[in-house]
Amino acid sequence: MNVPINGRIDGPIAGPIGVFDSGLGGLTVLRAMIDLLPHESVMYFGDTARFPYGPKPSDEVLKYALEIGRLLVDHDARVVVVACNSAAAAALDVLAEELPVPVLGVIEPGMRAAAQATRTGKVGVIGTVGTIASGAYQRAAAEVDADIELTCAACPGFVEFVEAGDVDSEQVHILAERLLAPLQTVSVDTLVLGCTHYPLLARTIGDVMGPEVMLVSSADETALAVRDLLGTPPDGSAGRLGDHRFVTSGDVDTFGRLGARFLGPEVVHVEQWAWS
Ligand code: DGL
């Protein structure tokens, strides 16, 4: 079912918001969603056993995204948030057609945030090889504001550092200096973190780009889009705290440790999922 971004599905809370990513990165989007919608229950799936998605062919990522989308719906998700740019670039349209619930991605929300932030119109986007090669940000920029002058750069290697818990070592800094150089050359004033892992590297990326460049993530705009979709919370939801369920296809202990560090105290218990 493809529900327009401004569509609303008012009604009693009847199932969690399903959220997924290739690993831990989608937790940056989940943080914004929990803060904005604390009464909502969520089920987060991190496909850590099969990350990274960015270097994989788009048909493989599409297959993974469909499997996870169906899994979330089978666990009663009433909305699916694709908190992974690489999966959104490869699979958002198909997911929206195939799943019987509304599906939201992160690419258009991120571009909207950038259009609001830029003063010069010179906007950079960094993402995985798959996301940048897909042209999804270029299309979103043209739709959101045709005057935006977009410069895109793939950042292979960033995701692997984050999944290893390394967000500010000398090695990450050296990699960031090399990968971000093309964006410094064209003097962007706004940089979209077009991979949900990258907000976890914001200090390193910000150090390299300098204080005059605004870093923009899709997290807040995506959370607002989810709120708009869900509409008015039902009576009795004020003060209620939703349940938070975390599932990974990878190592539960690593996910639990890094998840608690990156998201916060909501990560108490992590369930194992094994792909058959
Ligand atoms: N967080 C994913 C994204 O937004 C990371 C992709 C990957 O696993 O390479 O693109």
Short mmCIF file of C-alpha atoms and ligand atoms in Angstrom, two decimals:
data_model
loop_
_atom_site.label_atom_id
_atom_site.label_comp_id
_atom_site.label_asym_id
_atom_site.label_seq_id
_atom_site.Cartn_x
_atom_site.Cartn_y
_atom_site.Cartn_z
CA MET A 1 0.00 0.00 0.00
CA ASN A 2 1.49 3.30 -1.03
CA VAL A 3 0.28 6.05 1.28
CA PRO A 4 1.31 9.59 0.37
CA ILE A 5 3.77 11.21 2.74
CA ASN A 6 1.04 13.58 3.89
CA GLY A 7 -1.55 10.84 4.30
CA ARG A 8 -2.73 10.08 7.83
CA ILE A 9 -3.79 6.87 9.46
CA ASP A 10 -5.51 8.08 12.63
CA GLY A 11 -6.82 5.46 14.99
CA PRO A 12 -5.96 3.39 18.03
CA ILE A 13 -2.36 2.31 18.45
CA ALA A 14 -2.47 -1.16 16.93
CA GLY A 15 1.06 -2.37 16.41
CA PRO A 16 4.62 -1.12 16.51
CA ILE A 17 6.41 1.11 14.06
CA GLY A 18 8.79 -1.19 12.20
CA VAL A 19 12.22 0.29 11.52
CA PHE A 20 15.17 -1.32 9.78
CA ASP A 21 18.73 -0.77 8.63
CA SER A 22 21.68 -2.89 7.59
CA GLY A 23 22.95 -2.55 11.16
CA LEU A 24 23.21 0.12 13.83
CA GLY A 25 22.86 3.24 11.66
CA GLY A 26 19.07 3.32 11.70
CA LEU A 27 19.25 3.89 15.45
CA THR A 28 20.04 7.55 14.64
CA VAL A 29 16.59 7.80 13.05
CA LEU A 30 14.98 5.75 15.80
CA ARG A 31 16.35 8.14 18.46
CA ALA A 32 14.51 11.04 16.83
CA MET A 33 11.34 8.95 16.51
CA ILE A 34 11.34 7.85 20.16
CA ASP A 35 11.95 11.43 21.29
CA LEU A 36 9.08 12.76 19.17
CA LEU A 37 6.67 9.84 19.67
CA PRO A 38 7.50 8.35 23.08
CA HIS A 39 4.10 6.63 23.34
CA GLU A 40 4.69 4.55 20.20
CA SER A 41 6.07 1.02 20.35
CA VAL A 42 8.83 0.18 17.91
CA MET A 43 10.43 -2.92 16.51
CA TYR A 44 13.93 -2.30 15.16
CA PHE A 45 15.68 -4.78 12.90
CA GLY A 46 19.43 -4.49 12.26
CA ASP A 47 20.61 -6.83 9.51
CA THR A 48 24.12 -6.91 10.93
CA ALA A 49 24.86 -10.39 9.57
CA ARG A 50 24.51 -9.04 6.02
CA PHE A 51 25.88 -5.50 6.34
CA PRO A 52 27.23 -3.50 4.60
CA TYR A 53 24.50 -2.94 2.03
CA GLY A 54 26.26 -0.03 0.32
CA PRO A 55 28.71 -2.00 -1.85
CA LYS A 56 26.17 -4.72 -2.79
CA PRO A 57 24.24 -4.88 -6.08
CA SER A 58 20.86 -3.13 -5.82
CA ASP A 59 18.87 -6.30 -6.59
CA GLU A 60 20.48 -8.04 -3.62
CA VAL A 61 19.67 -5.11 -1.33
CA LEU A 62 16.11 -5.11 -2.69
CA LYS A 63 15.75 -8.80 -1.79
CA TYR A 64 17.02 -8.16 1.75
CA ALA A 65 14.74 -5.13 2.19
CA LEU A 66 11.68 -7.13 1.09
CA GLU A 67 12.54 -9.94 3.49
CA ILE A 68 12.87 -7.53 6.40
CA GLY A 69 9.80 -5.52 5.44
CA ARG A 70 7.71 -8.72 5.39
CA LEU A 71 9.22 -9.85 8.68
CA LEU A 72 8.25 -6.55 10.34
CA VAL A 73 4.72 -6.75 8.95
CA ASP A 74 4.48 -10.37 10.18
CA HIS A 75 5.28 -8.93 13.62
CA ASP A 76 2.36 -6.50 13.34
CA ALA A 77 4.23 -3.38 12.23
CA ARG A 78 1.62 -0.88 11.08
CA VAL A 79 4.20 1.35 9.36
CA VAL A 80 7.64 0.44 8.02
CA VAL A 81 10.42 3.02 8.15
CA VAL A 82 13.36 2.23 5.89
CA ALA A 83 16.03 3.85 8.09
CA CYS A 84 18.74 2.99 5.58
CA ASN A 85 19.51 5.13 2.56
CA SER A 86 21.01 2.23 0.61
CA ALA A 87 17.87 0.13 1.10
CA ALA A 88 15.60 3.11 0.40
CA ALA A 89 17.50 3.84 -2.83
CA ALA A 90 17.21 0.21 -3.97
CA ALA A 91 13.80 -0.78 -2.66
CA LEU A 92 11.49 2.02 -1.46
CA ASP A 93 9.10 1.93 -4.43
CA VAL A 94 8.86 -1.88 -4.44
CA LEU A 95 8.36 -2.01 -0.67
CA ALA A 96 5.58 0.56 -0.95
CA GLU A 97 3.86 -1.59 -3.56
CA GLU A 98 4.41 -4.96 -1.91
CA LEU A 99 3.79 -4.28 1.77
CA PRO A 100 0.24 -3.90 3.08
CA VAL A 101 1.25 -0.98 5.32
CA PRO A 102 2.64 2.52 4.63
CA VAL A 103 6.37 2.70 3.97
CA LEU A 104 8.56 5.74 4.61
CA GLY A 105 12.17 6.31 3.57
CA VAL A 106 14.90 8.74 4.59
CA ILE A 107 16.13 10.24 1.33
CA GLU A 108 13.41 12.80 0.63
CA PRO A 109 13.23 13.91 4.29
CA GLY A 110 17.01 14.44 4.30
CA MET A 111 16.84 16.51 1.15
CA ARG A 112 14.00 18.63 2.55
CA ALA A 113 16.10 19.36 5.64
CA ALA A 114 19.02 20.40 3.41
CA ALA A 115 16.85 22.69 1.29
CA GLN A 116 15.72 24.46 4.48
CA ALA A 117 19.28 24.77 5.81
CA THR A 118 21.25 25.97 2.78
CA ARG A 119 21.87 29.66 2.18
CA THR A 120 24.01 29.43 -0.95
CA GLY A 121 22.22 26.48 -2.59
CA LYS A 122 25.52 24.57 -2.71
CA VAL A 123 24.65 21.30 -1.03
CA GLY A 124 26.79 18.21 -0.63
CA VAL A 125 25.55 14.66 -0.07
CA ILE A 126 27.65 11.81 1.23
CA GLY A 127 26.42 8.24 1.19
CA THR A 128 27.34 4.69 0.38
CA VAL A 129 28.47 3.68 -3.10
CA GLY A 130 25.01 2.18 -3.76
CA THR A 131 23.09 5.24 -2.63
CA ILE A 132 25.18 7.71 -4.59
CA ALA A 133 25.24 5.54 -7.73
CA SER A 134 21.45 5.13 -7.62
CA GLY A 135 20.88 8.83 -8.33
CA ALA A 136 18.18 8.92 -5.64
CA TYR A 137 19.52 12.09 -3.99
CA GLN A 138 19.93 13.81 -7.34
CA ARG A 139 16.25 13.07 -8.10
CA ALA A 140 15.11 14.14 -4.63
CA ALA A 141 17.04 17.43 -4.92
CA ALA A 142 15.42 18.20 -8.28
CA GLU A 143 11.99 17.56 -6.76
CA VAL A 144 12.52 19.48 -3.53
CA ASP A 145 14.28 22.55 -4.99
CA ALA A 146 15.44 22.75 -8.59
CA ASP A 147 17.91 25.53 -7.71
CA ILE A 148 20.02 23.33 -5.45
CA GLU A 149 23.49 22.71 -6.83
CA LEU A 150 24.28 19.20 -5.63
CA THR A 151 27.70 17.60 -5.23
CA CYS A 152 27.70 13.92 -4.27
CA ALA A 153 30.48 11.79 -2.84
CA ALA A 154 30.51 8.13 -1.85
CA CYS A 155 32.26 7.31 1.41
CA PRO A 156 33.18 3.61 1.36
CA GLY A 157 34.58 2.49 4.69
CA PHE A 158 32.66 4.82 7.02
CA VAL A 159 29.94 2.25 7.81
CA GLU A 160 32.49 -0.44 8.69
CA PHE A 161 34.18 1.88 11.21
CA VAL A 162 30.84 2.65 12.92
CA GLU A 163 29.84 -1.01 13.12
CA ALA A 164 33.21 -1.66 14.81
CA GLY A 165 32.40 1.05 17.37
CA ASP A 166 35.11 3.38 16.05
CA VAL A 167 33.70 6.86 15.41
CA ASP A 168 36.59 9.22 16.10
CA SER A 169 39.97 7.50 15.78
CA GLU A 170 42.90 8.92 13.83
CA GLN A 171 42.19 6.36 11.07
CA VAL A 172 38.58 7.53 10.62
CA HIS A 173 39.82 11.11 10.54
CA ILE A 174 42.37 10.34 7.82
CA LEU A 175 39.73 8.53 5.75
CA ALA A 176 37.29 11.43 6.20
CA GLU A 177 39.88 13.97 5.03
CA ARG A 178 40.43 12.01 1.85
CA LEU A 179 36.75 11.27 1.09
CA LEU A 180 35.41 14.74 1.92
CA ALA A 181 38.01 16.69 -0.07
CA PRO A 182 35.82 16.99 -3.22
CA LEU A 183 33.08 18.65 -1.16
CA GLN A 184 35.49 21.14 0.36
CA THR A 185 36.74 22.06 -3.11
CA VAL A 186 33.26 23.19 -4.23
CA SER A 187 32.53 25.05 -0.95
CA VAL A 188 29.22 23.48 0.01
CA ASP A 189 27.50 25.28 2.89
CA THR A 190 25.32 22.28 3.81
CA LEU A 191 26.23 18.60 3.89
CA VAL A 192 23.56 15.89 3.94
CA LEU A 193 24.62 12.81 5.87
CA GLY A 194 23.01 10.47 3.35
CA CYS A 195 23.69 7.30 5.28
CA THR A 196 22.07 6.75 8.66
CA HIS A 197 25.40 5.59 10.12
CA TYR A 198 27.06 8.94 9.40
CA PRO A 199 25.48 11.05 12.20
CA LEU A 200 27.53 8.81 14.51
CA LEU A 201 30.62 10.22 12.78
CA ALA A 202 29.37 13.81 12.98
CA ARG A 203 32.23 15.03 15.15
CA THR A 204 34.86 13.69 12.76
CA ILE A 205 32.98 14.89 9.66
CA GLY A 206 32.35 18.29 11.28
CA ASP A 207 36.02 18.66 12.22
CA VAL A 208 37.07 18.00 8.64
CA MET A 209 34.41 20.19 6.96
CA GLY A 210 34.79 23.08 9.40
CA PRO A 211 32.25 25.03 11.47
CA GLU A 212 30.77 26.99 8.56
CA VAL A 213 29.31 23.84 6.96
CA MET A 214 25.94 22.74 8.36
CA LEU A 215 25.61 18.97 8.75
CA VAL A 216 22.09 17.72 8.08
CA SER A 217 20.69 14.28 8.81
CA SER A 218 17.33 12.85 7.84
CA ALA A 219 16.47 11.77 11.40
CA ASP A 220 14.28 14.66 12.58
CA GLU A 221 12.48 15.15 9.25
CA THR A 222 11.77 11.42 9.05
CA ALA A 223 10.39 11.38 12.59
CA LEU A 224 8.13 14.32 11.69
CA ALA A 225 6.95 12.47 8.57
CA VAL A 226 6.07 9.44 10.73
CA ARG A 227 4.17 11.67 13.15
CA ASP A 228 2.25 13.27 10.26
CA LEU A 229 1.42 9.85 8.88
CA LEU A 230 0.20 8.48 12.21
CA GLY A 231 -1.89 11.54 13.00
CA THR A 232 -3.28 12.47 16.37
CA PRO A 233 -2.30 10.06 19.17
CA PRO A 234 -5.32 8.29 20.63
CA ASP A 235 -6.74 9.37 24.01
CA GLY A 236 -4.79 7.97 26.91
CA SER A 237 -1.43 7.93 25.13
CA ALA A 238 -0.10 10.99 27.00
CA GLY A 239 2.48 9.80 29.50
CA ARG A 240 2.42 6.27 28.11
CA LEU A 241 5.81 4.88 27.03
CA GLY A 242 5.95 2.51 24.11
CA ASP A 243 7.79 -0.82 24.09
CA HIS A 244 11.13 -1.03 22.29
CA ARG A 245 12.05 -4.28 20.68
CA PHE A 246 15.47 -4.84 19.05
CA VAL A 247 16.29 -7.72 16.73
CA THR A 248 19.55 -8.41 14.91
CA SER A 249 20.68 -11.04 12.45
CA GLY A 250 24.22 -10.60 13.78
CA ASP A 251 25.83 -10.83 17.18
CA VAL A 252 23.37 -9.86 19.92
CA ASP A 253 26.03 -8.87 22.46
CA THR A 254 27.81 -6.51 20.06
CA PHE A 255 24.48 -5.04 18.95
CA GLY A 256 23.40 -4.58 22.58
CA ARG A 257 26.66 -2.92 23.64
CA LEU A 258 26.97 -0.56 20.67
CA GLY A 259 23.21 -0.04 20.44
CA ALA A 260 23.07 1.18 24.05
CA ARG A 261 25.99 3.51 23.34
CA PHE A 262 24.56 4.92 20.11
CA LEU A 263 20.82 4.97 20.96
CA GLY A 264 20.61 5.00 24.74
CA PRO A 265 19.02 3.12 27.64
CA GLU A 266 16.12 1.78 25.56
CA VAL A 267 18.44 -0.99 24.31
CA VAL A 268 18.06 -3.44 27.18
CA HIS A 269 17.48 -6.74 25.45
CA VAL A 270 18.38 -7.79 21.90
CA GLU A 271 16.77 -10.75 20.14
CA GLN A 272 18.54 -12.98 17.65
CA TRP A 273 17.15 -13.56 14.17
CA ALA A 274 18.65 -16.24 11.92
CA TRP A 275 17.98 -16.09 8.19
CA SER A 276 17.18 -19.56 6.89
N1 DGL B 1 22.82 2.96 7.22
C1 DGL B 1 22.92 2.49 5.85
C2 DGL B 1 22.56 3.62 4.91
O1 DGL B 1 21.88 4.55 5.34
C3 DGL B 1 24.26 1.86 5.69
C4 DGL B 1 24.42 1.07 4.46
C5 DGL B 1 25.43 -0.04 4.49
O2 DGL B 1 25.20 -1.03 5.17
O3 DGL B 1 26.42 0.05 3.73
O4 DGL B 1 22.88 3.62 3.74
#
